[in-house]
Short mmCIF file of C-alpha atoms in Angstrom, two decimals:
data_model
loop_
_atom_site.label_atom_id
_atom_site.label_comp_id
_atom_site.label_asym_id
_atom_site.label_seq_id
_atom_site.Cartn_x
_atom_site.Cartn_y
_atom_site.Cartn_z
CA MET L 6 -205.04 -159.96 -52.77
CA ALA L 7 -208.11 -157.93 -51.20
CA GLY L 8 -206.77 -154.12 -50.80
CA THR L 9 -208.37 -150.89 -48.86
CA MET L 10 -210.67 -149.14 -50.63
CA LYS L 11 -211.29 -145.61 -50.15
CA ARG L 12 -214.91 -144.64 -48.82
CA ASP L 13 -217.32 -143.79 -51.81
CA TYR L 14 -219.30 -141.13 -50.30
CA SER L 15 -221.78 -140.81 -53.41
CA LEU L 16 -225.12 -141.90 -52.87
CA VAL L 17 -224.78 -144.24 -56.05
CA GLY L 18 -222.00 -145.72 -55.44
CA GLU L 19 -220.14 -149.02 -54.09
CA SER L 20 -220.45 -147.74 -50.41
CA ALA L 21 -224.13 -146.93 -50.76
CA ARG L 22 -224.56 -150.85 -52.47
CA ARG L 23 -222.53 -152.20 -49.51
CA ALA L 24 -224.92 -150.41 -46.95
CA ILE L 25 -227.88 -151.53 -48.23
CA GLU L 26 -226.35 -155.48 -48.49
CA THR L 27 -225.18 -155.58 -44.95
CA GLY L 28 -228.37 -153.92 -43.47
CA LEU L 29 -227.02 -150.45 -42.60
CA ALA L 30 -229.48 -148.45 -44.63
CA SER L 31 -232.82 -148.19 -43.01
CA ALA L 32 -231.72 -150.31 -40.01
CA GLU L 33 -233.14 -149.90 -36.70
CA TRP L 34 -231.79 -147.84 -34.38
CA TYR L 35 -231.08 -148.00 -30.83
CA HIS L 36 -233.19 -146.13 -28.34
CA THR L 37 -232.99 -145.35 -24.83
CA ASP L 38 -236.16 -146.57 -22.94
CA VAL L 39 -238.61 -143.95 -22.36
CA PRO L 40 -241.95 -144.40 -20.83
CA ARG L 41 -244.54 -143.72 -23.57
CA LYS L 42 -246.63 -141.22 -20.80
CA ALA L 43 -242.93 -139.49 -20.72
CA MET L 44 -242.37 -139.26 -24.03
CA LYS L 45 -245.67 -137.92 -25.06
CA GLU L 46 -245.36 -135.36 -22.96
CA LEU L 47 -242.10 -134.35 -24.49
CA MET L 48 -243.12 -134.59 -28.06
CA GLN L 49 -246.00 -132.31 -27.35
CA ARG L 50 -246.38 -129.66 -29.31
CA SER L 51 -246.70 -126.08 -28.98
CA ASP L 52 -246.74 -122.69 -30.77
CA GLY L 53 -245.98 -120.58 -27.70
CA PRO L 54 -242.16 -120.88 -27.62
CA ALA L 55 -241.42 -121.09 -31.09
CA ILE L 56 -243.22 -117.82 -31.48
CA ARG L 57 -241.89 -115.77 -29.07
CA ASP L 58 -238.28 -117.10 -30.34
CA THR L 59 -239.65 -116.06 -33.69
CA ILE L 60 -240.42 -112.77 -32.65
CA ILE L 61 -237.22 -112.01 -31.00
CA TRP L 62 -235.21 -113.47 -33.86
CA ILE L 63 -237.07 -111.12 -36.37
CA VAL L 64 -236.70 -108.22 -34.21
CA ALA L 65 -233.07 -108.56 -33.86
CA ILE L 66 -232.65 -109.09 -37.74
CA LEU L 67 -234.92 -106.14 -38.54
CA GLY L 68 -232.81 -103.97 -35.74
CA SER L 69 -229.35 -105.06 -37.06
CA ALA L 70 -230.64 -104.61 -40.24
CA ALA L 71 -231.89 -101.04 -39.76
CA GLY L 72 -228.27 -100.12 -37.73
CA GLY L 73 -226.28 -101.46 -40.68
CA ILE L 74 -228.19 -98.98 -42.96
CA TYR L 75 -228.25 -96.12 -40.68
CA PHE L 76 -224.29 -96.24 -40.22
CA TRP L 77 -223.48 -97.62 -43.65
CA GLY L 78 -220.40 -96.14 -45.19
CA THR L 79 -218.94 -95.66 -41.26
CA TRP L 80 -217.27 -98.30 -39.25
CA TRP L 81 -220.10 -98.63 -36.97
CA CYS L 82 -221.91 -100.77 -39.61
CA VAL L 83 -219.76 -103.37 -38.79
CA PRO L 84 -221.07 -104.74 -35.64
CA PHE L 85 -224.50 -104.20 -36.59
CA PHE L 86 -223.76 -106.14 -40.13
CA PHE L 87 -221.87 -109.01 -37.52
CA ALA L 88 -224.99 -109.37 -35.57
CA TYR L 89 -226.89 -109.44 -38.72
CA GLY L 90 -224.96 -111.92 -40.62
CA VAL L 91 -225.34 -114.73 -37.98
CA LEU L 92 -228.64 -114.01 -37.41
CA TYR L 93 -229.34 -114.40 -40.92
CA GLY L 94 -226.92 -117.01 -42.05
CA SER L 95 -226.44 -119.22 -38.92
CA SER L 96 -229.60 -118.45 -36.97
CA SER L 97 -231.67 -119.67 -40.15
CA ASP L 98 -229.87 -123.21 -39.93
CA SER L 99 -231.56 -124.07 -37.07
CA ARG L 100 -234.89 -122.58 -38.04
CA TRP L 101 -234.93 -124.57 -40.96
CA HIS L 102 -234.03 -127.64 -39.30
CA GLU L 103 -236.57 -127.38 -36.47
CA CYS L 104 -239.19 -126.27 -38.89
CA GLY L 105 -238.61 -129.06 -41.62
CA HIS L 106 -239.29 -131.68 -38.92
CA GLY L 107 -242.42 -129.70 -37.97
CA THR L 108 -241.83 -129.68 -34.60
CA ALA L 109 -240.62 -125.95 -33.91
CA PHE L 110 -244.69 -124.69 -33.95
CA ARG L 111 -248.01 -126.73 -33.29
CA THR L 112 -249.46 -125.20 -36.34
CA ARG L 113 -248.26 -126.63 -39.69
CA TRP L 114 -248.28 -123.33 -41.76
CA MET L 115 -246.11 -121.59 -39.45
CA ASN L 116 -243.53 -124.22 -39.67
CA ASP L 117 -244.09 -123.97 -43.36
CA VAL L 118 -243.58 -120.33 -43.37
CA VAL L 119 -240.20 -119.96 -41.73
CA TYR L 120 -239.12 -123.05 -43.33
CA GLN L 121 -239.57 -121.57 -46.46
CA ILE L 122 -237.79 -118.30 -45.73
CA ALA L 123 -234.98 -120.01 -43.93
CA SER L 124 -234.18 -122.13 -46.73
CA PHE L 125 -233.99 -119.01 -48.97
CA MET L 126 -231.56 -117.38 -46.38
CA LEU L 127 -229.49 -120.79 -46.32
CA MET L 128 -229.45 -121.32 -50.22
CA ARG L 129 -230.88 -124.40 -50.06
CA ASN L 130 -233.49 -126.09 -51.85
CA PRO L 131 -236.72 -126.35 -49.70
CA VAL L 132 -237.49 -129.24 -51.13
CA THR L 133 -234.19 -131.47 -51.91
CA TRP L 134 -232.64 -130.63 -48.54
CA ARG L 135 -236.11 -131.80 -47.00
CA TRP L 136 -235.60 -135.17 -48.42
CA SER L 137 -231.94 -135.09 -47.90
CA HIS L 138 -232.48 -134.43 -44.20
CA ALA L 139 -235.18 -137.35 -44.10
CA ARG L 140 -232.12 -139.54 -45.36
CA HIS L 141 -229.62 -138.07 -43.02
CA HIS L 142 -232.03 -139.04 -39.95
CA THR L 143 -232.60 -142.44 -41.62
CA ASP L 144 -229.17 -143.18 -42.38
CA THR L 145 -227.01 -140.85 -39.78
CA ILE L 146 -223.58 -141.12 -40.94
CA ILE L 147 -224.04 -144.25 -42.87
CA VAL L 148 -221.16 -143.54 -46.01
CA GLY L 149 -223.16 -143.68 -49.32
CA ARG L 150 -226.38 -143.09 -47.41
CA ASP L 151 -226.12 -139.81 -45.80
CA ALA L 152 -226.31 -136.64 -47.87
CA GLU L 153 -225.39 -134.59 -45.33
CA ILE L 154 -221.95 -135.89 -43.90
CA ALA L 155 -220.24 -132.34 -43.37
CA VAL L 156 -216.71 -133.86 -42.59
CA MET L 157 -215.73 -136.97 -45.02
CA ARG L 158 -212.87 -139.26 -44.31
CA PRO L 159 -209.97 -138.65 -44.60
CA PRO L 160 -210.88 -134.85 -43.65
CA ASP L 161 -210.41 -132.23 -46.11
CA LEU L 162 -209.01 -129.88 -43.35
CA LEU L 163 -208.82 -126.66 -46.05
CA ARG L 164 -212.63 -127.52 -46.79
CA ALA L 165 -213.53 -127.71 -43.49
CA ALA L 166 -211.85 -124.14 -42.52
CA LEU L 167 -213.14 -122.50 -45.72
CA ALA L 168 -216.70 -123.72 -44.37
CA PHE L 169 -216.95 -120.99 -42.02
CA THR L 170 -216.42 -118.41 -44.57
CA GLY L 171 -219.46 -119.39 -46.58
CA ILE L 172 -217.38 -119.32 -49.50
CA LEU L 173 -218.19 -123.41 -50.10
CA ASP L 174 -221.88 -122.28 -49.65
CA PHE L 175 -221.45 -119.99 -52.64
CA ARG L 176 -219.36 -122.47 -54.52
CA TYR L 177 -221.79 -124.86 -54.14
CA SER L 178 -225.00 -123.85 -53.20
CA LEU L 179 -225.74 -121.21 -55.58
CA PRO L 180 -224.56 -123.33 -58.84
CA ALA L 181 -226.83 -126.13 -57.15
CA LEU L 182 -229.77 -123.58 -57.44
CA VAL L 183 -228.93 -122.38 -60.98
CA ARG L 184 -228.72 -125.92 -62.25
CA GLN L 185 -232.10 -126.97 -60.23
CA ALA L 186 -233.88 -123.91 -61.84
CA PHE L 187 -232.88 -124.92 -65.45
CA GLY L 188 -234.77 -128.36 -64.63
CA LYS L 189 -231.55 -130.77 -63.66
CA LEU L 190 -231.40 -132.73 -60.68
CA SER L 191 -227.95 -134.74 -59.84
CA PRO L 192 -228.25 -138.29 -59.58
CA ASP L 193 -227.72 -138.20 -55.88
CA GLU L 194 -230.58 -135.72 -55.62
CA LYS L 195 -232.45 -137.99 -57.76
CA SER L 196 -231.80 -140.95 -55.11
CA TYR L 197 -233.70 -139.23 -52.43
CA VAL L 198 -235.86 -136.77 -53.75
CA PRO L 199 -239.20 -138.87 -54.98
CA GLU L 200 -240.06 -138.33 -58.60
CA MET L 201 -243.32 -137.32 -57.90
CA GLU L 202 -241.85 -134.27 -55.62
CA GLN L 203 -239.01 -133.56 -58.36
CA HIS L 204 -241.20 -130.56 -60.03
CA LYS L 205 -241.41 -129.01 -56.57
CA ALA L 206 -237.76 -128.44 -56.18
CA VAL L 207 -237.52 -126.93 -59.68
CA THR L 208 -240.40 -124.93 -58.89
CA ALA L 209 -238.49 -123.76 -55.28
CA ALA L 210 -235.12 -123.37 -57.34
CA ARG L 211 -236.86 -120.67 -59.76
CA TRP L 212 -238.43 -118.74 -57.05
CA HIS L 213 -234.71 -118.43 -54.90
CA ILE L 214 -232.90 -117.24 -58.37
CA ALA L 215 -235.72 -115.08 -59.16
CA ILE L 216 -235.21 -113.19 -55.67
CA TYR L 217 -231.50 -112.94 -55.98
CA ILE L 218 -232.02 -111.16 -59.76
CA ALA L 219 -234.02 -108.89 -58.26
CA THR L 220 -231.68 -107.83 -55.85
CA ILE L 221 -228.98 -107.65 -57.85
CA ALA L 222 -231.09 -105.22 -60.33
CA LEU L 223 -232.24 -103.27 -57.28
CA ALA L 224 -228.49 -103.05 -55.98
CA LEU L 225 -227.62 -101.99 -59.84
CA THR L 226 -230.61 -99.74 -59.63
CA MET L 227 -229.74 -98.19 -56.48
CA ARG L 228 -225.91 -98.18 -57.32
CA SER L 229 -225.24 -99.61 -53.65
CA TRP L 230 -224.21 -102.70 -52.25
CA VAL L 231 -226.45 -102.55 -49.13
CA PRO L 232 -229.16 -104.70 -51.10
CA LEU L 233 -226.63 -107.59 -51.68
CA VAL L 234 -225.25 -107.03 -48.18
CA LEU L 235 -228.69 -107.48 -46.68
CA ILE L 236 -229.88 -110.35 -49.07
CA GLY L 237 -227.39 -113.42 -50.29
CA LEU L 238 -224.40 -111.99 -49.31
CA PRO L 239 -224.98 -112.78 -45.54
CA ARG L 240 -224.99 -116.45 -46.46
CA LEU L 241 -220.76 -115.74 -47.01
CA TYR L 242 -220.27 -113.61 -43.49
CA GLY L 243 -223.08 -114.74 -41.22
CA THR L 244 -222.17 -118.42 -41.66
CA TRP L 245 -219.52 -118.96 -39.19
CA HIS L 246 -221.48 -119.67 -36.11
CA MET L 247 -223.65 -122.43 -37.66
CA VAL L 248 -220.33 -124.10 -38.85
CA LEU L 249 -218.78 -123.73 -35.39
CA THR L 250 -221.90 -125.40 -33.87
CA GLY L 251 -222.76 -127.58 -36.48
CA LEU L 252 -219.71 -129.37 -37.02
CA LEU L 253 -219.67 -130.92 -33.92
CA GLN L 254 -222.57 -132.82 -34.25
CA HIS L 255 -221.01 -135.63 -36.00
CA ILE L 256 -217.48 -134.85 -36.41
CA GLY L 257 -214.52 -137.27 -35.46
CA LEU L 258 -217.27 -140.02 -34.40
CA ALA L 259 -218.02 -143.59 -35.75
CA ASP L 260 -219.64 -143.90 -39.03
CA ASN L 261 -221.41 -146.76 -40.33
CA VAL L 262 -222.75 -147.56 -36.77
CA ILE L 263 -226.32 -147.73 -35.82
CA ASP L 264 -226.18 -145.82 -32.56
CA HIS L 265 -226.84 -142.36 -31.92
CA ARG L 266 -224.76 -142.69 -28.67
CA LEU L 267 -221.61 -143.40 -30.96
CA ASN L 268 -222.07 -141.03 -34.12
CA SER L 269 -223.72 -137.88 -32.39
CA ARG L 270 -222.34 -135.58 -30.00
CA THR L 271 -224.20 -133.66 -27.28
CA VAL L 272 -222.17 -130.16 -26.07
CA TYR L 273 -222.98 -127.71 -23.76
CA MET L 274 -223.00 -124.26 -25.03
CA ASN L 275 -223.85 -120.53 -23.96
CA PRO L 276 -227.20 -119.20 -23.49
CA ILE L 277 -226.62 -117.01 -26.89
CA SER L 278 -225.45 -120.18 -29.19
CA ARG L 279 -228.09 -121.99 -27.77
CA PHE L 280 -230.67 -119.37 -29.16
CA ILE L 281 -229.05 -118.97 -32.42
CA TYR L 282 -228.89 -122.89 -32.74
CA TRP L 283 -232.06 -123.77 -31.01
CA ASN L 284 -231.24 -126.40 -28.28
CA MET L 285 -229.48 -128.85 -31.27
CA ASN L 286 -226.59 -128.91 -29.18
CA PHE L 287 -228.35 -131.61 -27.72
CA HIS L 288 -227.66 -133.62 -30.82
CA VAL L 289 -227.81 -137.34 -29.42
CA GLU L 290 -231.28 -136.44 -28.05
CA HIS L 291 -232.13 -135.14 -30.96
CA HIS L 292 -231.43 -138.06 -33.36
CA MET L 293 -232.85 -140.43 -31.13
CA PHE L 294 -236.06 -138.81 -31.02
CA PRO L 295 -236.63 -136.12 -33.43
CA MET L 296 -240.12 -136.01 -32.34
CA VAL L 297 -239.06 -133.67 -29.12
CA PRO L 298 -239.10 -129.98 -30.00
CA TYR L 299 -236.08 -128.07 -29.41
CA HIS L 300 -237.74 -126.32 -26.30
CA ALA L 301 -238.21 -129.73 -24.87
CA LEU L 302 -234.81 -131.06 -25.44
CA PRO L 303 -233.20 -130.02 -22.35
CA ARG L 304 -235.54 -132.17 -20.08
CA LEU L 305 -235.14 -135.15 -22.29
CA HIS L 306 -231.54 -134.68 -21.79
CA GLU L 307 -232.18 -134.91 -18.15
CA LEU L 308 -234.34 -137.95 -18.60
CA ILE L 309 -232.05 -139.92 -20.87
CA LYS L 310 -228.49 -138.68 -19.85
CA HIS L 311 -227.75 -141.74 -17.61
CA ASP L 312 -227.81 -144.08 -21.23
CA LEU L 313 -225.57 -141.43 -23.17
CA PRO L 314 -221.84 -140.89 -23.19
CA GLU L 315 -220.78 -137.70 -21.30
CA PRO L 316 -221.45 -134.40 -22.85
CA ASN L 317 -218.86 -132.05 -23.73
CA PRO L 318 -218.77 -129.31 -21.17
CA SER L 319 -218.29 -126.60 -24.14
CA MET L 320 -217.28 -126.20 -27.69
CA TRP L 321 -213.93 -125.52 -26.83
CA HIS L 322 -213.63 -128.42 -25.02
CA ALA L 323 -215.13 -130.40 -28.20
CA TYR L 324 -213.30 -129.00 -30.47
CA ARG L 325 -209.76 -129.57 -28.53
CA GLU L 326 -211.16 -133.18 -28.51
CA VAL L 327 -211.82 -133.48 -32.23
CA TRP L 328 -208.42 -131.90 -33.64
CA PRO L 329 -206.17 -134.68 -32.73
CA VAL L 330 -208.67 -137.10 -34.01
CA LEU L 331 -208.73 -135.17 -37.36
CA LEU L 332 -204.94 -135.00 -37.64
CA ARG L 333 -205.02 -138.55 -36.96
CA GLN L 334 -207.83 -139.48 -39.64
CA LEU L 335 -205.64 -137.85 -42.35
CA ARG L 336 -203.24 -140.63 -42.09
CA TYR L 337 -205.41 -143.64 -41.03
CA GLU L 338 -208.97 -142.27 -42.48
CA ASP L 339 -210.56 -145.89 -40.34
CA TYR L 340 -209.91 -144.12 -36.85
CA PHE L 341 -212.22 -142.37 -34.89
CA LEU L 342 -213.37 -141.34 -31.67
CA LYS L 343 -215.11 -143.80 -29.76
CA ARG L 344 -217.55 -142.58 -27.34
CA GLU L 345 -217.72 -144.19 -24.38
CA LEU L 346 -221.22 -144.93 -22.41
CA PRO L 347 -221.49 -144.62 -18.97
CA PRO L 348 -222.02 -147.58 -16.80
CA THR L 349 -225.54 -147.26 -16.30
CA ALA L 350 -225.94 -147.62 -20.22
CA ARG L 351 -227.95 -150.23 -21.94
CA PRO L 352 -225.26 -152.25 -24.19
CA TYR L 353 -225.32 -151.23 -27.85
CA ARG L 354 -225.70 -153.99 -30.39
CA GLY L 355 -221.99 -154.27 -31.83
CA GLU L 356 -222.63 -156.39 -34.70
CA PHE L 357 -222.52 -153.51 -37.12
CA HIS L 358 -219.37 -152.45 -35.88
CA ASP L 359 -217.76 -155.38 -37.21
CA VAL L 360 -218.59 -154.30 -40.90
CA ASN L 361 -215.83 -152.27 -42.56
CA MET L 362 -216.87 -150.19 -45.20
CA ALA L 363 -213.72 -149.18 -46.67
CA ALA L 364 -212.19 -153.02 -46.85
CA GLU L 365 -212.97 -154.75 -49.83
CA MET M 22 -266.13 -160.74 -46.94
CA ALA M 23 -263.59 -159.19 -44.16
CA ASP M 24 -263.44 -159.96 -40.26
CA TRP M 25 -264.15 -158.18 -37.41
CA VAL M 26 -261.69 -158.49 -35.01
CA GLU M 27 -260.85 -157.62 -31.32
CA ALA M 28 -257.96 -154.88 -31.34
CA CYS M 29 -257.85 -154.17 -27.53
CA ALA M 30 -260.47 -152.94 -24.80
CA VAL M 31 -261.68 -149.25 -24.98
CA ASP M 32 -259.60 -148.23 -21.93
CA ASP M 33 -256.36 -149.54 -23.51
CA VAL M 34 -256.09 -146.10 -25.56
CA GLU M 35 -255.73 -142.84 -23.86
CA ASP M 36 -257.33 -139.91 -25.07
CA GLU M 37 -255.73 -138.56 -28.30
CA ASP M 38 -253.28 -141.17 -28.68
CA VAL M 39 -252.33 -144.04 -30.23
CA ILE M 40 -251.19 -147.90 -29.61
CA ARG M 41 -250.46 -150.63 -31.81
CA PHE M 42 -252.00 -154.06 -32.74
CA ASP M 43 -250.55 -156.77 -34.07
CA HIS M 44 -253.01 -159.55 -35.27
CA GLY M 45 -252.02 -162.53 -38.26
CA GLY M 46 -248.15 -161.13 -38.99
CA ARG M 47 -249.69 -157.59 -39.76
CA THR M 48 -249.17 -154.37 -37.21
CA PHE M 49 -251.96 -151.95 -37.39
CA ALA M 50 -252.56 -148.71 -35.19
CA ILE M 51 -255.57 -148.18 -33.36
CA TYR M 52 -256.40 -144.36 -32.53
CA ARG M 53 -258.43 -142.45 -30.36
CA SER M 54 -259.32 -139.05 -31.16
CA PRO M 55 -259.82 -135.82 -29.24
CA GLY M 56 -263.73 -136.80 -30.00
CA ASP M 57 -263.54 -139.81 -28.15
CA GLU M 58 -264.15 -141.78 -31.69
CA PHE M 59 -261.97 -144.69 -32.57
CA PHE M 60 -259.82 -145.31 -35.77
CA ALA M 61 -257.47 -147.93 -37.65
CA THR M 62 -254.85 -147.95 -39.98
CA ASP M 63 -251.86 -149.56 -40.74
CA GLY M 64 -249.12 -149.85 -38.38
CA PHE M 65 -246.33 -148.63 -40.13
CA CYS M 66 -245.61 -145.44 -41.89
CA THR M 67 -245.59 -145.63 -45.77
CA HIS M 68 -242.16 -143.72 -45.57
CA GLU M 69 -239.73 -145.89 -43.74
CA GLN M 70 -241.61 -148.36 -42.15
CA ALA M 71 -241.62 -146.93 -38.89
CA HIS M 72 -244.07 -147.88 -35.69
CA LEU M 73 -246.97 -145.36 -35.79
CA ALA M 74 -247.36 -146.26 -32.27
CA ASP M 75 -244.47 -144.43 -31.34
CA GLY M 76 -245.70 -141.37 -32.85
CA LEU M 77 -247.95 -138.45 -31.42
CA VAL M 78 -251.87 -137.77 -32.26
CA MET M 79 -252.69 -134.18 -32.69
CA ASP M 80 -256.21 -133.59 -33.31
CA ASP M 81 -256.71 -135.79 -36.40
CA ILE M 82 -252.97 -136.40 -37.34
CA ILE M 83 -250.74 -138.58 -36.57
CA GLU M 84 -247.06 -138.08 -36.68
CA CYS M 85 -244.71 -140.60 -37.40
CA PRO M 86 -241.85 -140.49 -34.98
CA LYS M 87 -239.11 -141.35 -37.03
CA HIS M 88 -239.07 -138.20 -39.77
CA ASN M 89 -242.08 -136.65 -38.62
CA GLY M 90 -244.22 -137.50 -41.76
CA ARG M 91 -247.93 -136.65 -41.05
CA PHE M 92 -250.87 -138.38 -42.06
CA ASN M 93 -254.89 -137.96 -41.06
CA TYR M 94 -255.52 -141.05 -39.35
CA LYS M 95 -259.13 -140.68 -39.94
CA THR M 96 -258.91 -140.81 -43.95
CA GLY M 97 -255.46 -142.29 -44.51
CA GLN M 98 -254.32 -138.85 -46.45
CA ALA M 99 -250.57 -138.10 -46.42
CA LYS M 100 -249.89 -134.70 -45.52
CA GLY M 101 -246.86 -133.74 -47.56
CA ALA M 102 -243.05 -134.80 -47.31
CA PRO M 103 -241.58 -136.89 -46.52
CA VAL M 104 -244.46 -139.01 -46.93
CA CYS M 105 -246.16 -139.03 -50.00
CA VAL M 106 -248.22 -142.32 -49.91
CA ASN M 107 -251.40 -142.78 -47.87
CA LEU M 108 -252.15 -145.14 -44.92
CA ARG M 109 -254.65 -147.64 -45.39
CA THR M 110 -257.64 -147.50 -42.99
CA TYR M 111 -259.77 -149.82 -41.59
CA PRO M 112 -263.68 -149.84 -40.48
CA VAL M 113 -263.59 -149.66 -36.70
CA LYS M 114 -266.43 -150.75 -34.07
CA VAL M 115 -266.89 -150.51 -30.35
CA GLU M 116 -268.66 -153.15 -29.02
CA ALA M 117 -269.18 -153.86 -25.13
CA GLY M 118 -266.06 -151.94 -24.18
CA LYS M 119 -264.00 -153.70 -26.90
CA VAL M 120 -262.96 -151.95 -29.90
CA MET M 121 -263.01 -154.26 -33.15
CA ILE M 122 -261.61 -153.42 -36.43
CA GLN M 123 -262.66 -154.87 -39.62
CA ILE M 124 -259.53 -156.54 -41.52
#
């Protein structure tokens, strides 16, 4: 008798095999029709916005770090490190992301430099994560294929809560870097990093570990926590904003579909969060057209919103929407929030909805 | 000996842009550089089979619309992750306002 089988989130397991067999892997995704001329304008690259935003970012990082050091030993250092932590541990995620796509700056080396720095700040191997993110865009929330599913089903709410503290990043990211520095890539990593690129992942991990060792040595020499509070530990205490915004990208929505309108979420956010997040709150738009730079996403949103679900008007609204879905998924992991398309939307190809990845 | 095939009219390709050309069950990409020269490559990205004609031409680079992989469309050379495999290129000539490629 056929029974229900749990989702297998490993990239080399049963779900991966089924995703390939059913055509969910590397499938053709739904795209809203956009005239070539308009899309070409939206895709245009420019160094200006990203240089401006990066200067603001760096000045804010250096300023908050200077304030934290100046007031070290008093409570006045707390607001400075609060800001520094978010700039280091959260803003770096969107910089990593956009520069990884190569869309932030027009000039390639500028993307690469910011990408490497942001990867270090995030304790992410710049090589393995570049490839995992390419997979994420190929097979977004396809179980057994997507290496970047933040909350799996049934949801582990404790794990999701701990993510806000950054503890899990230390628990997994740092040991992963150490493992990679010793030349060992996991089977999952080997499934999406081409063999010819794997040695680069090892080299990058060794550089990261070397910097951490130097930082620890400096802290010991100075007999001070300051070097560690500035380098490394912000990944613990500054991660919360990245998680706050990032979780909303796909949480509670459909998996195993090939329409980003159904598995991704656009949320209107306040200007500060949008600066930290580099407009990735327009997440349906980003997934549908990853060629469009972050600074053009609001224009893209205006162009295609007639074809997309209604955006959540705030983060608060989105979390209120998500919470009951997560609670229900604890008992019924196949449950998800079905996005309603507007009357003006083109219909979705529904055949992939009929594929039940959890059923055997 | 490979054949010369008419791919499109010169005016079909805008400045610094790319279009798709299907022929004989194969797909090609025809480029017009900022210097007003024409080039041709295979039409799909070597990484994930996306149509390069949906991508963006910047100077001598074509960027794939799916994962932002970049190639030099003049030489076919892959310009870094997530593309590793070069594109195949094809000779191009312009005759009587038509873009011809040798395939």
